[in-house]
Amino acid sequence: MGAGPAGLVLAHLLHLKGIDSVVLESQSREYLEHRVRAGVLEQGTADLLDAIGVGDRLRREGLVHEGIELQFEGERHRIDFPSLTGGRRITVYGQQEVVKDLIAARLETERPLLFEVTDVAVGGFESDSPTIRFGHEGEKIELRCDFIAGCDGSHGVCRESIPEGALTVFEREYPFAWLGILAAAPPSNDELIYAYHERGFALHSMRSPTVTRLYLQVRPDEDLDEWPDERIWDELERRLGLEGWTLNNGEITEKGVTGMRSFVVEPMQCGRMFLAGDSAHIVPPTGAKGLNLAVADVRVLAEGLAAWFENGDGSALERYSADVLRRVWRAEHFSWFMTSMLHRLEDGDAFDVKLQLAQLSYVCSSERAAASLAENYVGLEHV
Ligand code: FAD
Ligand code: DHB
């Protein structure tokens, strides 16, 4: 269920193992291919996309980065990934580009991918034959399956259909959000800049040599109408600006506010329905982990399903939730750590600011602290 990164990568992994699947998606193809979200792929995510044959454009157009910069108290400090992680890197490539490549690959397999499905209801997953009922092009359809993969994001139906009491929810809200823009302007720096500033956090990222992606910490209930383009550029300039450095401006082509929260449900399974990606966990975006975790989940799920279909061995499926939750909680911690270190706390005091600055200077001056940040950022091979 769901044609986001989790659902599409899972479907492709299953296809490569010769296992049939039907992908159901409530939105249109057009909508999915233009929905602007994450942009940083861990080394392991990019390698997996390559290995399953959907990495051609990613390798051509993706921007390989060997570090990020942390900015505070008017200075930038570089964290170098390859030297701190045994040669690992990240690739900057928009989530909607990953989704485009995966949709094209799925359609090429000629296996079913149905867009704009309606009235989806899942049932029977505590029996041996789960069912999915849905509407498509005016028809009502009932699908009987061996398993349901709930890859339908944070507002999907799969998690909501699990009986109350079967799941434990772990949650944290943050008192801020990100205002994100895409601008038709060349990036102003070769690498991402995470800036801690007394006016709030700011992030300089990019999508291509001609498109910049920028974020500002704002209030969770921020009204976009209060942010005309000049105010956004002005605020970015104040938070990211340094002597001798200018921020390239350009036409703003996309604007949005994203709330920030941490959320995990355990276990990520109920009978024959498995949850993967945002349907089971949300991280605040500061560590750039959301998309990468979704892909990591389905990689494990595909192995478990393959063992079951190939030789009736259900042991990997039984371990699925426990196995993926180790990585999920590592990413939850890293995302919380980056978020807490870099955002201005509205009700924080001078003591909080001193603690954040102490942590930032530690990360930028101790090779061991820098290595810890770097290995989490590029993605841990084993958790
Ligand atoms: P999704 O991509 O959400 O895919 C789920 C799919 O299921 C969707 O296509 C949805 O339409 C479909 N669906 C939902 N309900 C149904 C239904 N009933 N039937 C059928 N289909 C259904 N992460 C970062 O790391 N950095 C970022 O900057 C960042 N920015 C983000 C900005 C926004 C606005 C959002 C919402 C998320 C952002 N994320 C970011 C998180 C990242 O995009 C997600 O972690 C990632 O999309 C997870 O992939 P997924 O496949 O699990 O879920
Ligand atoms: C981007 C998003 C993130 O959450 C992040 O930490 C770094 C970059 C991006 O959209 O480019």
Short mmCIF file of C-alpha atoms and ligand atoms in Angstrom, two decimals:
data_model
loop_
_atom_site.label_atom_id
_atom_site.label_comp_id
_atom_site.label_asym_id
_atom_site.label_seq_id
_atom_site.Cartn_x
_atom_site.Cartn_y
_atom_site.Cartn_z
CA MET A 1 0.00 0.00 0.00
CA GLY A 2 1.48 3.35 -1.07
CA ALA A 3 3.79 4.36 -3.92
CA GLY A 4 6.26 6.42 -1.94
CA PRO A 5 9.91 5.37 -1.65
CA ALA A 6 9.06 2.48 0.72
CA GLY A 7 6.30 0.93 -1.42
CA LEU A 8 8.07 1.36 -4.75
CA VAL A 9 11.45 0.03 -3.58
CA LEU A 10 9.74 -2.95 -1.92
CA ALA A 11 7.76 -3.72 -5.09
CA HIS A 12 10.93 -3.59 -7.16
CA LEU A 13 12.89 -5.82 -4.76
CA LEU A 14 10.03 -8.35 -4.82
CA HIS A 15 9.89 -8.20 -8.63
CA LEU A 16 13.61 -9.00 -8.81
CA LYS A 17 12.96 -12.03 -6.61
CA GLY A 18 10.08 -13.13 -8.83
CA ILE A 19 7.38 -12.36 -6.25
CA ASP A 20 4.07 -10.84 -7.44
CA SER A 21 2.77 -7.66 -5.87
CA VAL A 22 0.12 -5.02 -6.53
CA VAL A 23 0.98 -1.42 -5.61
CA LEU A 24 -2.00 0.78 -4.66
CA GLU A 25 -1.63 4.55 -4.44
CA SER A 26 -4.26 7.14 -3.58
CA GLN A 27 -2.57 10.06 -5.39
CA SER A 28 -1.95 10.60 -9.11
CA ARG A 29 1.38 9.89 -10.81
CA GLU A 30 1.70 13.60 -11.61
CA TYR A 31 1.27 14.54 -7.94
CA LEU A 32 3.85 12.02 -6.70
CA GLU A 33 6.42 13.08 -9.27
CA HIS A 34 6.23 16.72 -8.21
CA ARG A 35 5.87 16.45 -4.42
CA VAL A 36 8.96 18.19 -3.01
CA ARG A 37 10.35 16.48 0.08
CA ALA A 38 13.70 15.06 1.16
CA GLY A 39 16.95 15.41 -0.77
CA VAL A 40 19.81 13.55 0.90
CA LEU A 41 20.55 9.90 0.10
CA GLU A 42 22.86 7.94 2.37
CA GLN A 43 25.61 5.97 0.69
CA GLY A 44 23.70 2.73 1.35
CA THR A 45 20.46 4.09 -0.18
CA ALA A 46 22.21 5.28 -3.36
CA ASP A 47 24.09 1.95 -3.61
CA LEU A 48 20.86 -0.03 -3.23
CA LEU A 49 19.06 1.99 -5.93
CA ASP A 50 22.03 1.36 -8.19
CA ALA A 51 22.16 -2.34 -7.39
CA ILE A 52 18.47 -2.84 -8.25
CA GLY A 53 18.88 -1.10 -11.60
CA VAL A 54 17.20 2.27 -10.92
CA GLY A 55 20.37 4.30 -10.36
CA ASP A 56 21.29 5.49 -13.86
CA ARG A 57 19.90 9.02 -13.61
CA LEU A 58 20.87 9.21 -9.94
CA ARG A 59 24.50 8.54 -10.89
CA ARG A 60 24.34 11.05 -13.76
CA GLU A 61 22.45 13.89 -12.09
CA GLY A 62 22.88 13.28 -8.34
CA LEU A 63 25.42 15.48 -6.58
CA VAL A 64 27.94 13.46 -4.57
CA HIS A 65 28.96 15.35 -1.41
CA GLU A 66 31.93 14.57 0.77
CA GLY A 67 30.97 16.73 3.72
CA ILE A 68 28.65 19.27 5.33
CA GLU A 69 29.33 22.54 7.08
CA LEU A 70 28.12 23.50 10.54
CA GLN A 71 27.89 27.25 11.11
CA PHE A 72 27.69 29.00 14.48
CA GLU A 73 29.04 32.18 16.06
CA GLY A 74 29.92 33.59 12.65
CA GLU A 75 32.11 30.68 11.50
CA ARG A 76 31.75 27.60 9.33
CA HIS A 77 33.27 24.26 10.29
CA ARG A 78 33.50 21.41 7.82
CA ILE A 79 32.77 17.78 8.67
CA ASP A 80 34.62 15.64 6.14
CA PHE A 81 32.83 12.35 5.53
CA PRO A 82 35.32 10.13 3.66
CA SER A 83 38.18 10.66 6.11
CA LEU A 84 35.89 10.10 9.13
CA THR A 85 33.87 7.15 7.83
CA GLY A 86 36.24 5.02 5.81
CA GLY A 87 35.34 6.60 2.48
CA ARG A 88 31.56 7.04 2.70
CA ARG A 89 29.65 9.89 1.03
CA ILE A 90 26.09 11.17 0.50
CA THR A 91 24.24 11.97 -2.73
CA VAL A 92 21.95 14.98 -3.07
CA TYR A 93 19.06 13.95 -5.33
CA GLY A 94 15.43 14.96 -4.80
CA GLN A 95 12.96 12.44 -3.43
CA GLN A 96 10.58 13.14 -6.31
CA GLU A 97 13.36 12.19 -8.74
CA VAL A 98 13.85 8.89 -6.89
CA VAL A 99 10.09 8.34 -7.08
CA LYS A 100 10.05 9.17 -10.83
CA ASP A 101 12.80 6.62 -11.48
CA LEU A 102 11.04 3.97 -9.40
CA ILE A 103 7.66 4.54 -11.07
CA ALA A 104 9.28 4.22 -14.50
CA ALA A 105 11.02 0.99 -13.43
CA ARG A 106 7.78 -0.44 -12.03
CA LEU A 107 5.81 0.35 -15.18
CA GLU A 108 8.51 -1.28 -17.26
CA THR A 109 8.05 -4.55 -15.33
CA GLU A 110 4.37 -4.46 -16.42
CA ARG A 111 3.37 -5.46 -12.91
CA PRO A 112 0.38 -3.56 -11.46
CA LEU A 113 0.73 -0.06 -10.02
CA LEU A 114 -2.67 1.61 -9.62
CA PHE A 115 -2.87 5.36 -9.03
CA GLU A 116 -5.81 7.30 -7.61
CA VAL A 117 -7.36 4.37 -5.77
CA THR A 118 -10.18 5.32 -3.38
CA ASP A 119 -11.94 4.03 -0.25
CA VAL A 120 -9.13 1.69 0.71
CA ALA A 121 -9.91 -0.76 3.53
CA VAL A 122 -7.59 -3.49 4.78
CA GLY A 123 -8.80 -6.52 6.75
CA GLY A 124 -8.17 -10.12 7.67
CA PHE A 125 -4.48 -9.56 8.33
CA GLU A 126 -4.71 -11.57 11.52
CA SER A 127 -5.75 -14.56 9.36
CA ASP A 128 -3.88 -16.36 6.54
CA SER A 129 -5.63 -14.39 3.79
CA PRO A 130 -5.66 -10.64 4.27
CA THR A 131 -7.91 -8.60 2.00
CA ILE A 132 -7.82 -5.11 0.56
CA ARG A 133 -10.97 -3.44 -0.73
CA PHE A 134 -10.70 -0.32 -2.84
CA GLY A 135 -12.20 1.63 -5.70
CA HIS A 136 -10.42 2.20 -9.02
CA GLU A 137 -11.74 3.92 -12.15
CA GLY A 138 -15.31 3.55 -10.92
CA GLU A 139 -14.99 -0.16 -10.07
CA LYS A 140 -15.03 -1.75 -6.61
CA ILE A 141 -12.24 -4.30 -6.23
CA GLU A 142 -11.36 -6.85 -3.55
CA LEU A 143 -7.84 -8.19 -3.49
CA ARG A 144 -6.87 -11.32 -1.57
CA CYS A 145 -3.20 -11.50 -0.69
CA ASP A 146 -0.62 -13.38 1.32
CA PHE A 147 0.73 -10.24 2.98
CA ILE A 148 0.02 -6.52 3.15
CA ALA A 149 2.91 -4.06 3.29
CA GLY A 150 1.67 -0.83 4.86
CA CYS A 151 3.92 1.68 3.08
CA ASP A 152 1.21 4.34 3.08
CA GLY A 153 2.95 7.08 5.01
CA SER A 154 2.06 8.86 8.21
CA HIS A 155 -1.62 9.43 7.32
CA GLY A 156 -2.31 6.06 5.68
CA VAL A 157 -4.97 3.47 6.51
CA CYS A 158 -2.78 0.48 7.43
CA ARG A 159 -1.53 1.58 10.83
CA GLU A 160 -4.96 3.03 11.66
CA SER A 161 -6.58 -0.36 10.94
CA ILE A 162 -4.56 -2.20 13.58
CA PRO A 163 -6.71 -2.88 16.67
CA GLU A 164 -6.19 -0.48 19.52
CA GLY A 165 -3.88 -1.91 22.14
CA ALA A 166 -1.81 -3.93 19.64
CA LEU A 167 0.66 -1.08 19.12
CA THR A 168 2.64 1.10 21.50
CA VAL A 169 3.19 4.69 20.36
CA PHE A 170 6.31 6.71 21.24
CA GLU A 171 6.06 10.38 20.36
CA ARG A 172 7.65 13.81 20.73
CA GLU A 173 6.51 17.14 19.29
CA TYR A 174 8.97 19.99 18.73
CA PRO A 175 8.01 23.63 19.26
CA PHE A 176 9.05 24.65 15.74
CA ALA A 177 8.66 23.86 12.04
CA TRP A 178 10.66 24.40 8.82
CA LEU A 179 9.69 26.85 6.14
CA GLY A 180 11.24 25.35 2.99
CA ILE A 181 11.71 26.92 -0.43
CA LEU A 182 13.02 25.85 -3.81
CA ALA A 183 14.63 28.70 -5.74
CA ALA A 184 15.87 29.03 -9.31
CA ALA A 185 19.30 30.12 -8.14
CA PRO A 186 22.68 28.37 -8.26
CA PRO A 187 23.72 27.01 -4.84
CA SER A 188 25.80 29.55 -2.93
CA ASN A 189 28.08 26.90 -1.46
CA ASP A 190 29.34 23.55 -2.74
CA GLU A 191 28.03 21.73 0.32
CA LEU A 192 25.06 21.80 2.72
CA ILE A 193 25.28 24.38 5.52
CA TYR A 194 23.49 23.74 8.82
CA ALA A 195 23.42 27.10 10.63
CA TYR A 196 22.74 27.71 14.31
CA HIS A 197 21.74 31.35 14.77
CA GLU A 198 20.18 33.45 17.51
CA ARG A 199 17.22 34.13 15.17
CA GLY A 200 16.75 30.40 14.59
CA PHE A 201 18.13 27.51 12.52
CA ALA A 202 18.69 27.79 8.75
CA LEU A 203 19.78 25.20 6.17
CA HIS A 204 21.33 25.72 2.77
CA SER A 205 20.84 22.74 0.46
CA MET A 206 20.37 22.25 -3.25
CA ARG A 207 18.86 20.07 -5.96
CA SER A 208 21.07 20.80 -8.97
CA PRO A 209 23.68 23.32 -10.18
CA THR A 210 20.80 25.74 -10.87
CA VAL A 211 18.36 25.01 -8.04
CA THR A 212 18.81 25.86 -4.35
CA ARG A 213 16.77 24.35 -1.49
CA LEU A 214 16.66 26.46 1.67
CA TYR A 215 14.97 26.09 5.04
CA LEU A 216 14.24 28.40 7.99
CA GLN A 217 13.18 27.45 11.50
CA VAL A 218 9.73 28.99 12.10
CA ARG A 219 6.84 28.55 14.57
CA PRO A 220 4.76 25.33 14.15
CA ASP A 221 1.65 27.40 13.32
CA GLU A 222 3.52 29.73 10.95
CA ASP A 223 1.28 31.38 8.35
CA LEU A 224 2.94 31.34 4.91
CA ASP A 225 1.04 34.50 3.98
CA GLU A 226 3.25 36.35 6.42
CA TRP A 227 6.30 35.31 4.43
CA PRO A 228 6.51 37.24 1.17
CA ASP A 229 9.61 36.36 -0.86
CA GLU A 230 11.63 39.41 0.30
CA ARG A 231 11.12 38.48 3.94
CA ILE A 232 12.33 34.92 3.28
CA TRP A 233 15.49 36.10 1.49
CA ASP A 234 16.14 38.68 4.15
CA GLU A 235 15.85 36.15 6.96
CA LEU A 236 17.99 33.57 5.13
CA GLU A 237 20.65 36.20 4.54
CA ARG A 238 20.70 37.12 8.23
CA ARG A 239 20.95 33.54 9.48
CA LEU A 240 23.32 32.15 6.83
CA GLY A 241 25.28 35.31 5.99
CA LEU A 242 29.00 35.65 6.66
CA GLU A 243 31.54 38.33 5.80
CA GLY A 244 32.59 37.94 2.18
CA TRP A 245 29.82 35.44 1.28
CA THR A 246 26.61 36.17 -0.54
CA LEU A 247 23.47 34.12 -0.84
CA ASN A 248 22.33 33.76 -4.45
CA ASN A 249 18.71 34.81 -4.88
CA GLY A 250 16.31 33.70 -7.60
CA GLU A 251 12.66 33.08 -8.30
CA ILE A 252 11.02 31.05 -5.52
CA THR A 253 9.26 28.15 -7.24
CA GLU A 254 7.99 26.26 -4.19
CA LYS A 255 7.19 27.24 -0.60
CA GLY A 256 5.89 25.14 2.30
CA VAL A 257 5.89 24.67 6.06
CA THR A 258 6.66 21.22 7.52
CA GLY A 259 5.93 20.40 11.16
CA MET A 260 8.49 18.46 13.14
CA ARG A 261 7.92 15.42 15.29
CA SER A 262 9.37 12.15 16.36
CA PHE A 263 7.02 9.16 16.27
CA VAL A 264 7.50 5.38 16.43
CA VAL A 265 5.01 2.51 16.75
CA GLU A 266 6.03 -0.89 18.03
CA PRO A 267 5.81 -3.55 16.81
CA MET A 268 5.87 -2.69 13.11
CA GLN A 269 3.65 -5.66 12.37
CA CYS A 270 0.20 -7.05 13.07
CA GLY A 271 -0.30 -10.61 11.82
CA ARG A 272 0.28 -10.60 8.07
CA MET A 273 0.48 -6.83 7.75
CA PHE A 274 3.90 -5.19 8.02
CA LEU A 275 4.45 -1.44 8.39
CA ALA A 276 7.42 0.22 6.68
CA GLY A 277 8.65 3.81 6.36
CA ASP A 278 6.63 6.79 7.56
CA SER A 279 3.59 4.63 8.37
CA ALA A 280 5.58 3.31 11.34
CA HIS A 281 7.97 6.13 12.21
CA ILE A 282 8.59 9.83 11.66
CA VAL A 283 11.81 11.71 12.36
CA PRO A 284 12.33 15.48 12.43
CA PRO A 285 14.10 16.33 9.14
CA THR A 286 17.34 17.73 10.62
CA GLY A 287 19.27 14.49 10.20
CA ALA A 288 17.91 13.84 6.65
CA LYS A 289 16.89 10.32 7.67
CA GLY A 290 13.19 9.88 6.70
CA LEU A 291 13.58 8.58 3.17
CA ASN A 292 16.69 6.57 4.03
CA LEU A 293 14.93 4.77 6.87
CA ALA A 294 11.98 3.93 4.62
CA VAL A 295 14.35 2.25 2.15
CA ALA A 296 16.25 0.45 4.93
CA ASP A 297 12.97 -1.02 6.29
CA VAL A 298 11.83 -2.51 3.01
CA ARG A 299 15.22 -3.97 2.27
CA VAL A 300 14.81 -6.12 5.41
CA LEU A 301 11.14 -6.81 4.67
CA ALA A 302 11.91 -8.01 1.14
CA GLU A 303 14.48 -10.49 2.49
CA GLY A 304 11.94 -11.82 4.98
CA LEU A 305 9.23 -12.20 2.33
CA ALA A 306 11.67 -13.90 -0.05
CA ALA A 307 12.64 -16.48 2.60
CA TRP A 308 8.94 -17.20 3.21
CA PHE A 309 8.02 -17.55 -0.47
CA GLU A 310 11.15 -19.44 -1.49
CA ASN A 311 11.35 -22.03 1.28
CA GLY A 312 8.49 -21.40 3.70
CA ASP A 313 10.87 -19.97 6.28
CA GLY A 314 9.00 -17.37 8.34
CA SER A 315 11.74 -16.71 10.88
CA ALA A 316 13.07 -13.52 9.22
CA LEU A 317 9.53 -12.13 8.98
CA GLU A 318 9.02 -12.85 12.67
CA ARG A 319 12.18 -10.88 13.44
CA TYR A 320 11.33 -8.02 11.01
CA SER A 321 10.06 -5.54 13.56
CA ALA A 322 12.82 -6.13 16.12
CA ASP A 323 15.47 -6.06 13.38
CA VAL A 324 14.43 -2.77 11.77
CA LEU A 325 13.59 -1.01 15.03
CA ARG A 326 17.27 -0.98 16.02
CA ARG A 327 18.05 1.24 13.01
CA VAL A 328 14.85 3.23 13.52
CA TRP A 329 15.77 4.13 17.11
CA ARG A 330 19.37 4.98 16.13
CA ALA A 331 17.96 7.38 13.52
CA GLU A 332 15.39 8.73 15.98
CA HIS A 333 18.20 9.53 18.38
CA PHE A 334 20.43 11.11 15.72
CA SER A 335 17.56 13.23 14.36
CA TRP A 336 16.62 14.37 17.87
CA PHE A 337 20.30 15.13 18.58
CA MET A 338 20.77 17.23 15.43
CA THR A 339 17.43 18.98 16.00
CA SER A 340 18.19 19.79 19.65
CA MET A 341 21.70 21.00 18.89
CA LEU A 342 20.76 23.30 16.01
CA HIS A 343 17.36 24.89 16.76
CA ARG A 344 16.69 27.92 18.87
CA LEU A 345 14.35 26.90 21.72
CA GLU A 346 11.55 29.43 22.15
CA ASP A 347 11.37 28.90 25.90
CA GLY A 348 15.11 28.23 26.18
CA ASP A 349 17.35 30.35 28.36
CA ALA A 350 21.01 31.39 28.28
CA PHE A 351 21.97 28.03 29.80
CA ASP A 352 20.41 26.14 26.85
CA VAL A 353 22.30 28.33 24.38
CA LYS A 354 25.61 27.66 26.16
CA LEU A 355 24.94 23.90 26.07
CA GLN A 356 24.17 23.99 22.33
CA LEU A 357 27.32 25.99 21.59
CA ALA A 358 29.41 23.64 23.74
CA GLN A 359 28.06 20.67 21.79
CA LEU A 360 28.63 22.35 18.42
CA SER A 361 32.22 23.24 19.24
CA TYR A 362 32.85 19.71 20.56
CA VAL A 363 31.53 18.15 17.34
CA CYS A 364 33.72 20.52 15.29
CA SER A 365 36.92 20.16 17.32
CA SER A 366 37.02 16.52 18.43
CA GLU A 367 37.71 14.03 15.67
CA ARG A 368 35.84 11.36 17.59
CA ALA A 369 32.74 13.52 18.06
CA ALA A 370 32.89 14.55 14.38
CA ALA A 371 33.25 10.89 13.35
CA SER A 372 30.14 9.99 15.35
CA LEU A 373 28.11 12.68 13.59
CA ALA A 374 29.58 11.74 10.20
CA GLU A 375 28.92 8.00 10.46
CA ASN A 376 25.31 8.62 11.46
CA TYR A 377 24.84 11.18 8.69
CA VAL A 378 26.19 9.01 5.86
CA GLY A 379 24.29 6.04 7.33
CA LEU A 380 25.53 3.20 9.51
CA GLU A 381 26.21 -0.04 7.69
CA HIS A 382 25.33 -2.19 10.70
CA VAL A 383 23.14 -1.16 13.60
P1 FAD B 1 5.52 8.42 1.71
O1 FAD B 1 6.54 9.02 0.85
O2 FAD B 1 4.64 9.34 2.49
O3 FAD B 1 4.62 7.50 0.80
C1 FAD B 1 3.38 6.97 1.22
C2 FAD B 1 2.45 6.91 0.04
O4 FAD B 1 1.24 6.27 0.42
C3 FAD B 1 2.07 8.29 -0.48
O5 FAD B 1 2.38 8.40 -1.84
C4 FAD B 1 0.60 8.41 -0.18
O6 FAD B 1 -0.08 9.18 -1.15
C5 FAD B 1 0.17 6.96 -0.19
N1 FAD B 1 -1.05 6.70 0.58
C6 FAD B 1 -1.46 7.26 1.73
N2 FAD B 1 -2.64 6.75 2.11
C7 FAD B 1 -2.98 5.83 1.18
C8 FAD B 1 -4.10 4.98 1.03
N3 FAD B 1 -5.11 4.99 1.88
N4 FAD B 1 -4.11 4.17 -0.04
C9 FAD B 1 -3.11 4.17 -0.94
N5 FAD B 1 -2.04 4.97 -0.83
C10 FAD B 1 -1.97 5.79 0.21
N6 FAD B 1 12.74 13.71 5.09
C11 FAD B 1 13.98 14.09 5.08
O7 FAD B 1 14.85 13.28 5.37
N7 FAD B 1 14.31 15.39 4.71
C12 FAD B 1 13.35 16.29 4.36
O8 FAD B 1 13.66 17.43 4.02
C13 FAD B 1 12.03 15.92 4.39
N8 FAD B 1 11.07 16.79 4.05
C14 FAD B 1 9.78 16.37 4.12
C15 FAD B 1 8.74 17.27 3.82
C16 FAD B 1 7.40 16.89 3.94
C17 FAD B 1 6.30 17.88 3.61
C18 FAD B 1 7.10 15.57 4.36
C19 FAD B 1 5.65 15.14 4.51
C20 FAD B 1 8.13 14.67 4.62
C21 FAD B 1 9.46 15.06 4.52
N9 FAD B 1 10.50 14.17 4.80
C22 FAD B 1 11.76 14.58 4.77
C23 FAD B 1 10.27 12.79 5.12
C24 FAD B 1 10.42 11.87 3.91
O9 FAD B 1 9.93 12.53 2.78
C25 FAD B 1 9.65 10.62 4.25
O10 FAD B 1 10.30 10.02 5.36
C26 FAD B 1 9.52 9.62 3.10
O11 FAD B 1 8.66 10.13 2.12
C27 FAD B 1 9.02 8.28 3.60
O12 FAD B 1 8.66 7.45 2.53
P2 FAD B 1 7.43 6.46 2.64
O13 FAD B 1 7.42 5.71 1.36
O14 FAD B 1 7.46 5.73 3.90
O15 FAD B 1 6.15 7.41 2.75
C1 DHB B 2 17.53 18.49 2.87
C2 DHB B 2 16.60 18.13 3.80
C3 DHB B 2 17.02 17.80 5.07
O1 DHB B 2 16.13 17.43 6.00
C4 DHB B 2 18.36 17.84 5.41
O2 DHB B 2 18.73 17.54 6.67
C5 DHB B 2 19.28 18.19 4.47
C6 DHB B 2 18.87 18.52 3.18
C7 DHB B 2 17.07 18.83 1.50
O3 DHB B 2 15.86 18.87 1.28
O4 DHB B 2 17.91 19.10 0.63
#
